[in-house]
């Protein structure tokens, strides 16, 4: 397929994918791939999942879109499910993760303005990724993706991840929020100390700051809880998610609790397409499969077993610095960059990703069988052993 009419934002693309089923994708030549990336953490239920396909089909026959000037039944149902599952109070729906994070940033800024802080300051982390809109790009802690787009939106500072003291040093009288990922994805699948989120919560409580958790990638069951913060005993003031929320149908969500849930008032924020009937119907079906059908728990068990196998098989391999991750979010940090590994994996009919230059990132669908998971492990081990 010619891509000449498209802006060159993704570099050269050699493969055209035409269909998917379960954890497998097929290209236009009929070649089948085992997908260990899920469309970058999107299709947690794999492809053509029956209840999601049915929900989309049935909703498309009745009402695909109506504006948010009206009540939308699937939107109300999805909001109730997410609030009950998360322990948060209110939700705003968008079309993507970047938009969900944009909503969180706007919410924090208005929270500050309502307190009389006219130049609000938000602390985020080095190696973070929060999106490609101007505000979320400004929040992102990766200079590479910012190149060419200066000046950034003012009001953000970046500190080392997993470093509470650095946050204390960066804070000012205008600091209003801390925004972090429970596990950094794009930054290299970086897992913080077990008490990191708990200490962040305490620091925010001590200073009256909002704790904003970006769970665009870690949410929707990827780590074994619906949200990764639910592995702790804390709640954030704001949590955002997207990616796996609609299993491929674009939708994002910004949830808030307590005082943060009352910040937005009519006219403060909105979206034409966010929370439309089609996207919400897909997300409701996805949520029920993940939670009610037990896929979230079984997927986490499979993922943790894969991580254990990687650690065992790479234990004495000098090419591997560290095996990281939780549930179906895992990274294998190598001692050198591996620019050809993605293509070499495709030659072995496996789809994966490399992030931060030297970290193999695996985000498989949560529906992987034990046999399919073993195939991923064996293939990745072989790929690493073949690196010269």
mmCIF file of N, CA and C in Angstrom, residues 8 23 36 79 86 90 98 100 103 106 127 146 161 175 201 204 232 344 357:
data_model
loop_
_atom_site.group_PDB
_atom_site.id
_atom_site.type_symbol
_atom_site.label_atom_id
_atom_site.label_comp_id
_atom_site.label_asym_id
_atom_site.label_seq_id
_atom_site.Cartn_x
_atom_site.Cartn_y
_atom_site.Cartn_z
ATOM 1 N N UNK A 8 5.012 11.995 7.098
ATOM 2 C CA UNK A 8 6.006 11.003 7.487
ATOM 3 C C UNK A 8 6.309 11.099 8.988
ATOM 4 N N UNK A 23 -4.705 -13.348 19.864
ATOM 5 C CA UNK A 23 -3.437 -12.618 19.994
ATOM 6 C C UNK A 23 -2.674 -12.529 18.671
ATOM 7 N N UNK A 36 2.959 -9.417 20.652
ATOM 8 C CA UNK A 36 3.372 -9.205 22.048
ATOM 9 C C UNK A 36 3.397 -7.728 22.382
ATOM 10 N N UNK A 79 -19.238 5.148 33.227
ATOM 11 C CA UNK A 79 -18.807 5.994 34.336
ATOM 12 C C UNK A 79 -19.033 5.326 35.681
ATOM 13 N N UNK A 86 -12.633 1.964 40.788
ATOM 14 C CA UNK A 86 -11.443 2.745 41.139
ATOM 15 C C UNK A 86 -11.497 3.365 42.531
ATOM 16 N N UNK A 90 -15.738 10.954 40.273
ATOM 17 C CA UNK A 90 -16.315 11.478 39.028
ATOM 18 C C UNK A 90 -15.375 11.157 37.867
ATOM 19 N N UNK A 98 -3.719 11.376 25.644
ATOM 20 C CA UNK A 98 -3.217 12.750 25.694
ATOM 21 C C UNK A 98 -4.318 13.711 26.131
ATOM 22 N N UNK A 100 -6.930 12.918 27.932
ATOM 23 C CA UNK A 100 -7.217 12.664 29.343
ATOM 24 C C UNK A 100 -6.205 13.381 30.230
ATOM 25 N N UNK A 103 -6.840 17.064 30.243
ATOM 26 C CA UNK A 103 -7.915 17.390 31.191
ATOM 27 C C UNK A 103 -7.378 17.448 32.615
ATOM 28 N N UNK A 106 -5.417 20.688 33.049
ATOM 29 C CA UNK A 106 -6.339 21.827 33.155
ATOM 30 C C UNK A 106 -7.034 21.833 34.507
ATOM 31 N N UNK A 127 12.192 11.166 31.966
ATOM 32 C CA UNK A 127 11.868 9.937 31.237
ATOM 33 C C UNK A 127 10.369 9.635 31.206
ATOM 34 N N UNK A 146 10.484 16.510 22.409
ATOM 35 C CA UNK A 146 10.168 17.942 22.448
ATOM 36 C C UNK A 146 10.913 18.731 21.377
ATOM 37 N N UNK A 161 12.869 10.187 38.425
ATOM 38 C CA UNK A 161 11.788 9.279 38.835
ATOM 39 C C UNK A 161 12.201 8.506 40.086
ATOM 40 N N UNK A 175 3.681 25.388 43.643
ATOM 41 C CA UNK A 175 3.455 23.982 43.281
ATOM 42 C C UNK A 175 2.040 23.574 43.668
ATOM 43 N N UNK A 201 1.792 10.223 48.043
ATOM 44 C CA UNK A 201 0.499 10.583 48.635
ATOM 45 C C UNK A 201 0.704 11.389 49.923
ATOM 46 N N UNK A 204 1.937 14.913 49.119
ATOM 47 C CA UNK A 204 0.851 15.749 48.593
ATOM 48 C C UNK A 204 -0.092 16.170 49.718
ATOM 49 N N UNK A 232 -1.457 -0.642 46.027
ATOM 50 C CA UNK A 232 -1.124 0.042 47.272
ATOM 51 C C UNK A 232 -2.434 0.326 48.020
ATOM 52 N N UNK A 344 13.999 -8.062 13.283
ATOM 53 C CA UNK A 344 14.405 -9.466 13.421
ATOM 54 C C UNK A 344 13.305 -10.287 14.101
ATOM 55 N N UNK A 357 15.779 2.980 23.515
ATOM 56 C CA UNK A 357 16.950 2.556 22.754
ATOM 57 C C UNK A 357 17.431 1.154 23.052
#
